[in-house]
One Martini backbone bead per residue (centre of mass of N, CA, C, O) as a GRO file, in nm:
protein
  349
    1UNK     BB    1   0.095   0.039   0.023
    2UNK     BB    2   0.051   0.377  -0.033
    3UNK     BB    3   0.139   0.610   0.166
    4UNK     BB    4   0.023   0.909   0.299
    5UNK     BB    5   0.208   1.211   0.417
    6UNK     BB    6   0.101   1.446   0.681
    7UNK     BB    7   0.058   1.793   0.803
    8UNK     BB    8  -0.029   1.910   1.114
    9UNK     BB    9   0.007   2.252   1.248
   10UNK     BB   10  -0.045   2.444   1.545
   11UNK     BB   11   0.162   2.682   1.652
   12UNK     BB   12   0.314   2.639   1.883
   13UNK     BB   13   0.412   2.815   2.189
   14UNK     BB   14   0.645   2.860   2.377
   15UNK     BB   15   0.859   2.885   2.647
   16UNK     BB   16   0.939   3.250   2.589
   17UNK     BB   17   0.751   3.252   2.340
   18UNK     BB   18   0.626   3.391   2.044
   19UNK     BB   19   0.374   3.408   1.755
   20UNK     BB   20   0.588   3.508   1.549
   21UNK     BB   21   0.765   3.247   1.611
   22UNK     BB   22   0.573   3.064   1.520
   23UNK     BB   23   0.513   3.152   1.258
   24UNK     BB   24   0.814   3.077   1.138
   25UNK     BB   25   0.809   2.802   1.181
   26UNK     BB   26   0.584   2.690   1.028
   27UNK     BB   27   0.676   2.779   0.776
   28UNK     BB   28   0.995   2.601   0.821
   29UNK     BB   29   0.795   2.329   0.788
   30UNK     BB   30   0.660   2.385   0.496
   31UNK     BB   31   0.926   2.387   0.368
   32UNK     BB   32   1.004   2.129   0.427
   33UNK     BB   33   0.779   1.946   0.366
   34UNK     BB   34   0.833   2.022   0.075
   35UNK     BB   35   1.115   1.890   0.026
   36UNK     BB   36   1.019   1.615   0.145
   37UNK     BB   37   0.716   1.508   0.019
   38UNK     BB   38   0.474   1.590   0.170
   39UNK     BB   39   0.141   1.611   0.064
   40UNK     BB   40   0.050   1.793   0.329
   41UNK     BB   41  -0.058   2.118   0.484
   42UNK     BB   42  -0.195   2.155   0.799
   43UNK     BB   43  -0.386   2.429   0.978
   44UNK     BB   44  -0.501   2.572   1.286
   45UNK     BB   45  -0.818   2.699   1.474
   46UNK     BB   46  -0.737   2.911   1.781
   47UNK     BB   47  -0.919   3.083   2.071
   48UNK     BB   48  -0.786   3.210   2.351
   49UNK     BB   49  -0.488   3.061   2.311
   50UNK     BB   50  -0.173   3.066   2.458
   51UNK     BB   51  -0.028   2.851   2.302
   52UNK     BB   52  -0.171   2.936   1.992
   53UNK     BB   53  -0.139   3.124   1.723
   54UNK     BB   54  -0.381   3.002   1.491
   55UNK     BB   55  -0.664   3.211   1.400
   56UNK     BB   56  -0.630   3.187   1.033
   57UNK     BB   57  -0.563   3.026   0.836
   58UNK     BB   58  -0.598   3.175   0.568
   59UNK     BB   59  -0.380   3.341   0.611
   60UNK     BB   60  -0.163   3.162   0.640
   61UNK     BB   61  -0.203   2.977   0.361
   62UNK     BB   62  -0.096   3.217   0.184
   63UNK     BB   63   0.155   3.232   0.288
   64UNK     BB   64   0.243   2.954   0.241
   65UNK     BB   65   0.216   2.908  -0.061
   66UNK     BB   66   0.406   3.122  -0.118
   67UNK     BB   67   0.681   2.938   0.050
   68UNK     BB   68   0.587   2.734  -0.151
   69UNK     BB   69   0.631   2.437  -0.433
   70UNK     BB   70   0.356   2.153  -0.395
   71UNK     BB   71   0.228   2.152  -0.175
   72UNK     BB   72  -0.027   2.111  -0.020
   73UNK     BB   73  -0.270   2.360   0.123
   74UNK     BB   74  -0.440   2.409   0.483
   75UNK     BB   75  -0.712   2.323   0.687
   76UNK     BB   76  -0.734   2.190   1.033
   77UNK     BB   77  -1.021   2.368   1.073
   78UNK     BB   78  -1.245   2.548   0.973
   79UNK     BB   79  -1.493   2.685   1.210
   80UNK     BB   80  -1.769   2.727   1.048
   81UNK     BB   81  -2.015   2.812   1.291
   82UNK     BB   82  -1.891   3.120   1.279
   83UNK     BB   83  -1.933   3.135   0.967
   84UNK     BB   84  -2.019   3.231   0.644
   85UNK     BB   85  -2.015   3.022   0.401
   86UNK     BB   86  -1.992   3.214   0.189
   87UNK     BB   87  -1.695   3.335   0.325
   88UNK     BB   88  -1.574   3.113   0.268
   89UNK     BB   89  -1.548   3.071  -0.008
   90UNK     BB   90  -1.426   3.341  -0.088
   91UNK     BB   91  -1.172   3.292   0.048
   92UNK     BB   92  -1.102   2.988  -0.098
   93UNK     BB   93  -1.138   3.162  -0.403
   94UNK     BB   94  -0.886   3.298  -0.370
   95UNK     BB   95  -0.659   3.097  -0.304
   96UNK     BB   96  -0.740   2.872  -0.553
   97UNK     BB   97  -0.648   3.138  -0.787
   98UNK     BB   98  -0.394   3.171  -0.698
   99UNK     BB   99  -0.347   2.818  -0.608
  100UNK     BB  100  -0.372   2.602  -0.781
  101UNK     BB  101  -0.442   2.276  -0.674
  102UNK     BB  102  -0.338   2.346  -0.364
  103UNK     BB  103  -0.564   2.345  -0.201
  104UNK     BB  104  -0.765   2.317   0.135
  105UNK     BB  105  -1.097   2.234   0.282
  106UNK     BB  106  -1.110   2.229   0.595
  107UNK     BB  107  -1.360   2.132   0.883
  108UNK     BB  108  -1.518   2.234   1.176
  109UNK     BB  109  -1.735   2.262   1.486
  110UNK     BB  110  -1.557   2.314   1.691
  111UNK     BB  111  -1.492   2.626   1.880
  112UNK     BB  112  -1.159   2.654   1.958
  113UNK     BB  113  -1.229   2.718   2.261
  114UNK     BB  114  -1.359   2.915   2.461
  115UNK     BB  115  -1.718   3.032   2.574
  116UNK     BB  116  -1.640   3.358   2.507
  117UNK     BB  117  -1.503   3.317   2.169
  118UNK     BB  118  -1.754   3.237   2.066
  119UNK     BB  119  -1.937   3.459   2.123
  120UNK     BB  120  -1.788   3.654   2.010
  121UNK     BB  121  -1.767   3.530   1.677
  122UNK     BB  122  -2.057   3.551   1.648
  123UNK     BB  123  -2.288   3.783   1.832
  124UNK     BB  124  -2.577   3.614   1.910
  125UNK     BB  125  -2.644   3.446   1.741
  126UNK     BB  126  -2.770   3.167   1.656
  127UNK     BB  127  -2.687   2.859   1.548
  128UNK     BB  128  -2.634   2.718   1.360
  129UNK     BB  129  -2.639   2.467   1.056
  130UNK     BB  130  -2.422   2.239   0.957
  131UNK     BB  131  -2.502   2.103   0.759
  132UNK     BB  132  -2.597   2.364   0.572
  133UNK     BB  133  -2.344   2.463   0.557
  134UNK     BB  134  -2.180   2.267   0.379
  135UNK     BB  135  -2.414   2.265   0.128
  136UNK     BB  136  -2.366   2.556   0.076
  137UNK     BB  137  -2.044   2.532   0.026
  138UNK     BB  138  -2.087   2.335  -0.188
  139UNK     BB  139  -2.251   2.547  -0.400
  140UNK     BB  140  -2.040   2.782  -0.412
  141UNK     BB  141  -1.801   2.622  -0.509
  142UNK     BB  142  -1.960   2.490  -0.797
  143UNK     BB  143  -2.203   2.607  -0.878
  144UNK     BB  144  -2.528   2.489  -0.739
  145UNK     BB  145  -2.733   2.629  -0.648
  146UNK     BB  146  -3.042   2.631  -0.611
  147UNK     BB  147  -3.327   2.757  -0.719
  148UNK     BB  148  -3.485   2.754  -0.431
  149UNK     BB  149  -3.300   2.887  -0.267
  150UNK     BB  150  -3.248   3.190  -0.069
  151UNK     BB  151  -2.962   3.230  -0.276
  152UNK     BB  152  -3.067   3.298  -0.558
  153UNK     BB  153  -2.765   3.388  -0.799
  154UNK     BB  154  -2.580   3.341  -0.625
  155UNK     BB  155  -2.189   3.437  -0.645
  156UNK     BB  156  -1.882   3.322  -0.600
  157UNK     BB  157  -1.626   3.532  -0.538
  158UNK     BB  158  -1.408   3.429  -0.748
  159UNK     BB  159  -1.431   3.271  -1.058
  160UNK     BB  160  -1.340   2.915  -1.072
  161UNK     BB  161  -1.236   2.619  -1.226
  162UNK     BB  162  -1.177   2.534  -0.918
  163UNK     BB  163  -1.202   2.332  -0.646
  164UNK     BB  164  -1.128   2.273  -0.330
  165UNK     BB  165  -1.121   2.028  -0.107
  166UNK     BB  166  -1.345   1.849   0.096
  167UNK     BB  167  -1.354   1.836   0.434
  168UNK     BB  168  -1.388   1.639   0.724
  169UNK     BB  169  -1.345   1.713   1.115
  170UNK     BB  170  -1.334   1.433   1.304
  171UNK     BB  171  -1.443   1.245   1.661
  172UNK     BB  172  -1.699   1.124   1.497
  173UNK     BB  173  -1.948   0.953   1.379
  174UNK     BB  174  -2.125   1.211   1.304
  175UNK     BB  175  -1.880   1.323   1.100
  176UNK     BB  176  -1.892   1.076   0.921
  177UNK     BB  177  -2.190   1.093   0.844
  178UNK     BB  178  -2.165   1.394   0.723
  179UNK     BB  179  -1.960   1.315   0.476
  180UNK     BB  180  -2.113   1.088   0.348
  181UNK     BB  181  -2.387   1.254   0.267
  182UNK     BB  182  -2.202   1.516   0.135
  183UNK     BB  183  -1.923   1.411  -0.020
  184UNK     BB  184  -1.694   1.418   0.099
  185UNK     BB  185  -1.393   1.399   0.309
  186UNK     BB  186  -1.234   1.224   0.581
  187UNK     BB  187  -1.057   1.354   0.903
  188UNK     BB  188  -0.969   1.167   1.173
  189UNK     BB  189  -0.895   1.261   1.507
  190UNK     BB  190  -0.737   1.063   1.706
  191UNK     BB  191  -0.584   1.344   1.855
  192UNK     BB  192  -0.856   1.348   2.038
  193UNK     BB  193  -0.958   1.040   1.933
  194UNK     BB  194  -0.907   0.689   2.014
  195UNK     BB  195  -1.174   0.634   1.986
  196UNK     BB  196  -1.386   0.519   1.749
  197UNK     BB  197  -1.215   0.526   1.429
  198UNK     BB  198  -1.276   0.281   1.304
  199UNK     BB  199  -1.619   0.310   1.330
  200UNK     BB  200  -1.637   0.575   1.151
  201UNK     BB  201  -1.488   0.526   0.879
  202UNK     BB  202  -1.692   0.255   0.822
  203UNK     BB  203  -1.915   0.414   0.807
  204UNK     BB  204  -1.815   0.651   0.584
  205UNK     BB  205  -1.807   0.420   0.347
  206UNK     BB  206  -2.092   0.301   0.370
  207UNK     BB  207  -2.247   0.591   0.317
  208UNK     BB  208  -2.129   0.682   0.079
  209UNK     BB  209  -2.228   1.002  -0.106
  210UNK     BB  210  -2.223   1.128  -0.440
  211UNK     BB  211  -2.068   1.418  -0.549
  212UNK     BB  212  -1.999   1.736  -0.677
  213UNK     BB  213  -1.674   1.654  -0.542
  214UNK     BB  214  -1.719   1.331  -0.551
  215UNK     BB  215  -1.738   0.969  -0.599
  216UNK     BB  216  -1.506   0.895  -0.378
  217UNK     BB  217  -1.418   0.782  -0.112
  218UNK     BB  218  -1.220   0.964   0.142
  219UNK     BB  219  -0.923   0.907   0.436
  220UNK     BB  220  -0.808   0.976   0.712
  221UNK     BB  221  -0.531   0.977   0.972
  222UNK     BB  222  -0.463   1.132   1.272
  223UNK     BB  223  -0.164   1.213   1.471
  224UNK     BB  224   0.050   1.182   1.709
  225UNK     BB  225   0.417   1.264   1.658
  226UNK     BB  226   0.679   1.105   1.797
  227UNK     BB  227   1.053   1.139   1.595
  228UNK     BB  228   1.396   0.994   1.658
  229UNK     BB  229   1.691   0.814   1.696
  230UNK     BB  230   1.499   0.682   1.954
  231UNK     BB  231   1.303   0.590   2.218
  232UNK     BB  232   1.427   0.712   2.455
  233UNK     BB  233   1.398   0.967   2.325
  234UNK     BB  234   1.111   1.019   2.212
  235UNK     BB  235   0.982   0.968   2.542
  236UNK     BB  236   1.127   1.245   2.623
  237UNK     BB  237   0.988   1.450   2.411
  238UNK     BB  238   0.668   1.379   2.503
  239UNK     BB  239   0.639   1.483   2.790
  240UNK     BB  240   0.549   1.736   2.710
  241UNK     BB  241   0.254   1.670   2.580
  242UNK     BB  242   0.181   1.513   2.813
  243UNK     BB  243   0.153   1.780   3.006
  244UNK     BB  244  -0.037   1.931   2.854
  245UNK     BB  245  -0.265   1.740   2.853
  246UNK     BB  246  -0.303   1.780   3.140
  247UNK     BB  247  -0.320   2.110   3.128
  248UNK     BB  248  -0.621   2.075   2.970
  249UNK     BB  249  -0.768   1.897   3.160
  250UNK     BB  250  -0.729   2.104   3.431
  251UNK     BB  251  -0.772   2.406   3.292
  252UNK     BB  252  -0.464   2.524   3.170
  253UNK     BB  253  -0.406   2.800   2.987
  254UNK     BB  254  -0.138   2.876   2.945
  255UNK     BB  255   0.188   2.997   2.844
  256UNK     BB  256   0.332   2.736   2.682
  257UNK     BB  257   0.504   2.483   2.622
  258UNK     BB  258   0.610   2.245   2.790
  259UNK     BB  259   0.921   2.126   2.905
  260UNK     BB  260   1.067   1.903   2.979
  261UNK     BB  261   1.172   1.966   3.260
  262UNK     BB  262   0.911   2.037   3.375
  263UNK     BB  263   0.798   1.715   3.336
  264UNK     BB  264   0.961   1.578   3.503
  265UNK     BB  265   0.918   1.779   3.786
  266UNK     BB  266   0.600   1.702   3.790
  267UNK     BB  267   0.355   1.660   4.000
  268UNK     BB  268   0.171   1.348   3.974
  269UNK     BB  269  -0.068   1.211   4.016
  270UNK     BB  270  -0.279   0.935   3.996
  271UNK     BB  271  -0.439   1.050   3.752
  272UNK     BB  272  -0.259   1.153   3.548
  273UNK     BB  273  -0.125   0.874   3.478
  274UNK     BB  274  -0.350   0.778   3.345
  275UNK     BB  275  -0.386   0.951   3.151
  276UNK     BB  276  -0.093   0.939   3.007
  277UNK     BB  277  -0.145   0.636   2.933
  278UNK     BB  278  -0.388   0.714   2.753
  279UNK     BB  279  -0.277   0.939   2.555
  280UNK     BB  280  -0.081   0.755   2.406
  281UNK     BB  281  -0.281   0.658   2.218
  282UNK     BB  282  -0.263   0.934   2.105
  283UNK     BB  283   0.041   0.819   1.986
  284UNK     BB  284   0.334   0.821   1.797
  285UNK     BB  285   0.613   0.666   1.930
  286UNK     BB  286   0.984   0.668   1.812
  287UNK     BB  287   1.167   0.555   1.618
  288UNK     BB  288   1.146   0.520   1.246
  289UNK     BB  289   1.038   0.238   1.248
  290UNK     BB  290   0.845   0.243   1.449
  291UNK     BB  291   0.691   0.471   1.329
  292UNK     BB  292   0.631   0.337   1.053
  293UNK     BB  293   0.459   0.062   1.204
  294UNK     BB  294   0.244   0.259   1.304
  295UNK     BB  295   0.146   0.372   1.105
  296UNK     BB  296   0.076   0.126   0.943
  297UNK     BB  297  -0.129   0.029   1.165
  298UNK     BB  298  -0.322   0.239   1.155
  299UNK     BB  299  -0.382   0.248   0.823
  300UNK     BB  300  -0.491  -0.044   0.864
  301UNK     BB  301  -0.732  -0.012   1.062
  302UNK     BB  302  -0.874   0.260   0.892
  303UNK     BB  303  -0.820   0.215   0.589
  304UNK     BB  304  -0.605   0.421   0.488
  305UNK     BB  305  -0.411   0.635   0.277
  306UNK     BB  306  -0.353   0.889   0.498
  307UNK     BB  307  -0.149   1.046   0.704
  308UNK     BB  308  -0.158   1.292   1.017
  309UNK     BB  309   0.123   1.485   1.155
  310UNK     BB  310   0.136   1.617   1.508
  311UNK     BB  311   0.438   1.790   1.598
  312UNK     BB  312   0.479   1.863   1.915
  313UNK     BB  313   0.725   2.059   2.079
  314UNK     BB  314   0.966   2.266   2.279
  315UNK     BB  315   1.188   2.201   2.081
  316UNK     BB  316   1.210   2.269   1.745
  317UNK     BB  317   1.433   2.085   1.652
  318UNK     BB  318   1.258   1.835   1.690
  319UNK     BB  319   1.029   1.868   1.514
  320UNK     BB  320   1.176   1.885   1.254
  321UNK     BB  321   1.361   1.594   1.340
  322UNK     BB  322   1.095   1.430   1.263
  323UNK     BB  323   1.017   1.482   1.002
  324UNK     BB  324   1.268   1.379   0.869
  325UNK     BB  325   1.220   1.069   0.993
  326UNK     BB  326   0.981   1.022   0.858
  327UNK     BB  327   1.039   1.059   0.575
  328UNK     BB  328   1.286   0.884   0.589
  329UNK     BB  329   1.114   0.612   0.633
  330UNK     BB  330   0.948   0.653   0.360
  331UNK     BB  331   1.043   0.786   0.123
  332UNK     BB  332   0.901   1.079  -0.023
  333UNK     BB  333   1.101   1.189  -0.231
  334UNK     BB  334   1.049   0.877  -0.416
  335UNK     BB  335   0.701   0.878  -0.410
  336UNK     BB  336   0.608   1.181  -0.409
  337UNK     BB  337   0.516   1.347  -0.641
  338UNK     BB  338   0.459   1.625  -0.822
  339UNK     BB  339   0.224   1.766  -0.923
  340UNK     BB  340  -0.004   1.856  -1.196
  341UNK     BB  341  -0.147   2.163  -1.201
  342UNK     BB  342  -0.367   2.051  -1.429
  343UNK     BB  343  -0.479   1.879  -1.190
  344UNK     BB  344  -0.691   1.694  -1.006
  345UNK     BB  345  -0.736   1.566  -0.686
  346UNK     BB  346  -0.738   1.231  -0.670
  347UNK     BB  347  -0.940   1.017  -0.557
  348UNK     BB  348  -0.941   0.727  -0.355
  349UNK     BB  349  -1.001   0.394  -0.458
   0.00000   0.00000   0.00000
């Protein structure tokens, strides 16, 4: 099976570091990425959050694809219910005017942030449906509005002669059944939620209903990802991420991801080690090999040809440093070609 290999990069800032420098890092992921044959390159957005730097996808995609040349760059993804369907459109048709066949619009439905942020993005509105609003945005990016629709005539400008891939990101069979019934793409959450991911998949696998949009289902699964050159450093760059994960459950949103040393020294109750070996599942650490073989048995038990690695890490070094053990152990430079700018990406089938 060919594997697909992809990064979801959340623009972590460390501490005692600040966003303009998350956002450099990122940027220098996206470039590394892009030499390194890495298939696509998604950022998230998140509100109100300290530790990640990320609020705005759109804008930073336009950078990153000016930065970069073949590797596909999206949203992973756009928080759809706090914006109107219409304006999401118009955003992703510019973006691909700019970079035809690069572009992915991946969509969430979850908050981003704490509930004074949505209210704030929001102000007041209605709860949208989501899944009208999916519904909409896929008429908008296709110009299949039907006649009937509440804005028959309307037309997302500037119109372009391709559409962006459309992704549904969930953690949950709820969100693999629309995007089942809606005809998108699917990518899985595992890194959010290690439960219930393969039995979504299969869901979304037996549901696919072809669209305007794709004939055939495609799906993917992410996954937290710390690779080394061992298994015993790869476990100890990982504590630093162990850390954050309890201080994210436990209600603690300070700035900055925590340290390997703050981790270290961190008194761990017993609720928290429980934790820390529960959150384990949703993560895959060790040496090149090891991770190569955990990531392959991962892609074959959701059945899909395609994983996104999600890697923070306290030291961009490592970071970076993961990334590259990761292409080199799948050979992504010998496997993975430059897309045909003329060609629109083919469904998985």
């Amino acid at each position: 099976m060919h594997l697909r290999v992809s990064i979801l990069d959340q623009s972590p800032i460390a501490t005692g570091s600040d966003a303009s420098t998350a956002f450099a890092r990122t940027t220098a992921v996206a470039k590394l990425a892009d030499d390194l044959g890495y298939h696509r390159f998604w950022v998230s957005e998140h509100h109100d959050t300290p530790r990640l730097a990320g609020s705005s996808p759109e804008v930073l995609i336009a950078h990153l694809a000016a930065n970069t040349k073949r590797i596909r760059v999206g949203s992973g993804g756009v928080m759809l219910p706090h914006y109107s369907a219409y304006k999401v459109a118009e955003n992703f048709r510019v973006l691909e005017a700019l970079y035809p066949q690069r572009i992915d619009l991946g969509l969430g439905r979850a908050p981003g942030g704490m509930p004074r942020a949505r209210m704030a993005l929001q102000e007041g509105r209605q709860p949208a449906d989501y899944a009208l609003q999916v519904a909409d945005l896929t008429a908008y990016l296709t110009d299949t509005l039907p006649a009937q629709h509440r804005f028959a005539g309307l037309t997302a400008t500037p119109v372009v002669q391709t559409a962006p891939p459309l992704w549904l990101l969930g953690s949950s069979d709820w969100s693999a059944h629309l995007a089942a019934v809606q005809g998108t793409a699917f990518m899985y959450a595992h890194f959010i939620n290690g439960e219930g991911g393969v039995e979504a998949v299969n869901d979304y696998y037996a549901r696919f209903e072809p669209s305007v949009l794709r004939a055939q289902p495609q799906a993917g699964v992410a996954v937290f990802v710390v690779c080394a050159d061992t298994d015993n450093e790869a476990d100890l760059i990982a504590k630093s991420l162990d850390l954050a994960l309890v201080m994210l459950a436990n209600g603690q949103v300070g700035a900055g991801t925590p340290t390997i040393e703050e981790a270290l020294a961190y008194p761990y109750g017993r609720y928290e080690l429980l934790l820390v070996r529960e959150n384990r599942k949703r993560m895959v650490v060790g040496d090149p090999t090891s991770v190569r073989q955990q990531l392959e048995a991962l892609a074959a038990a959701y059945n899909v040809e395609e994983v996104m690695t999600v890697t923070s890490t306290a030291r961009f070094e490592d970071r970076m440093h993961s990334h590259e053990l990761v292409a080199k152990s799948f050979n992504l430079n010998q496997t993975v070609p430059a897309p045909n700018p003329l060609q629109q990406e083919q469904s998985v089938e």
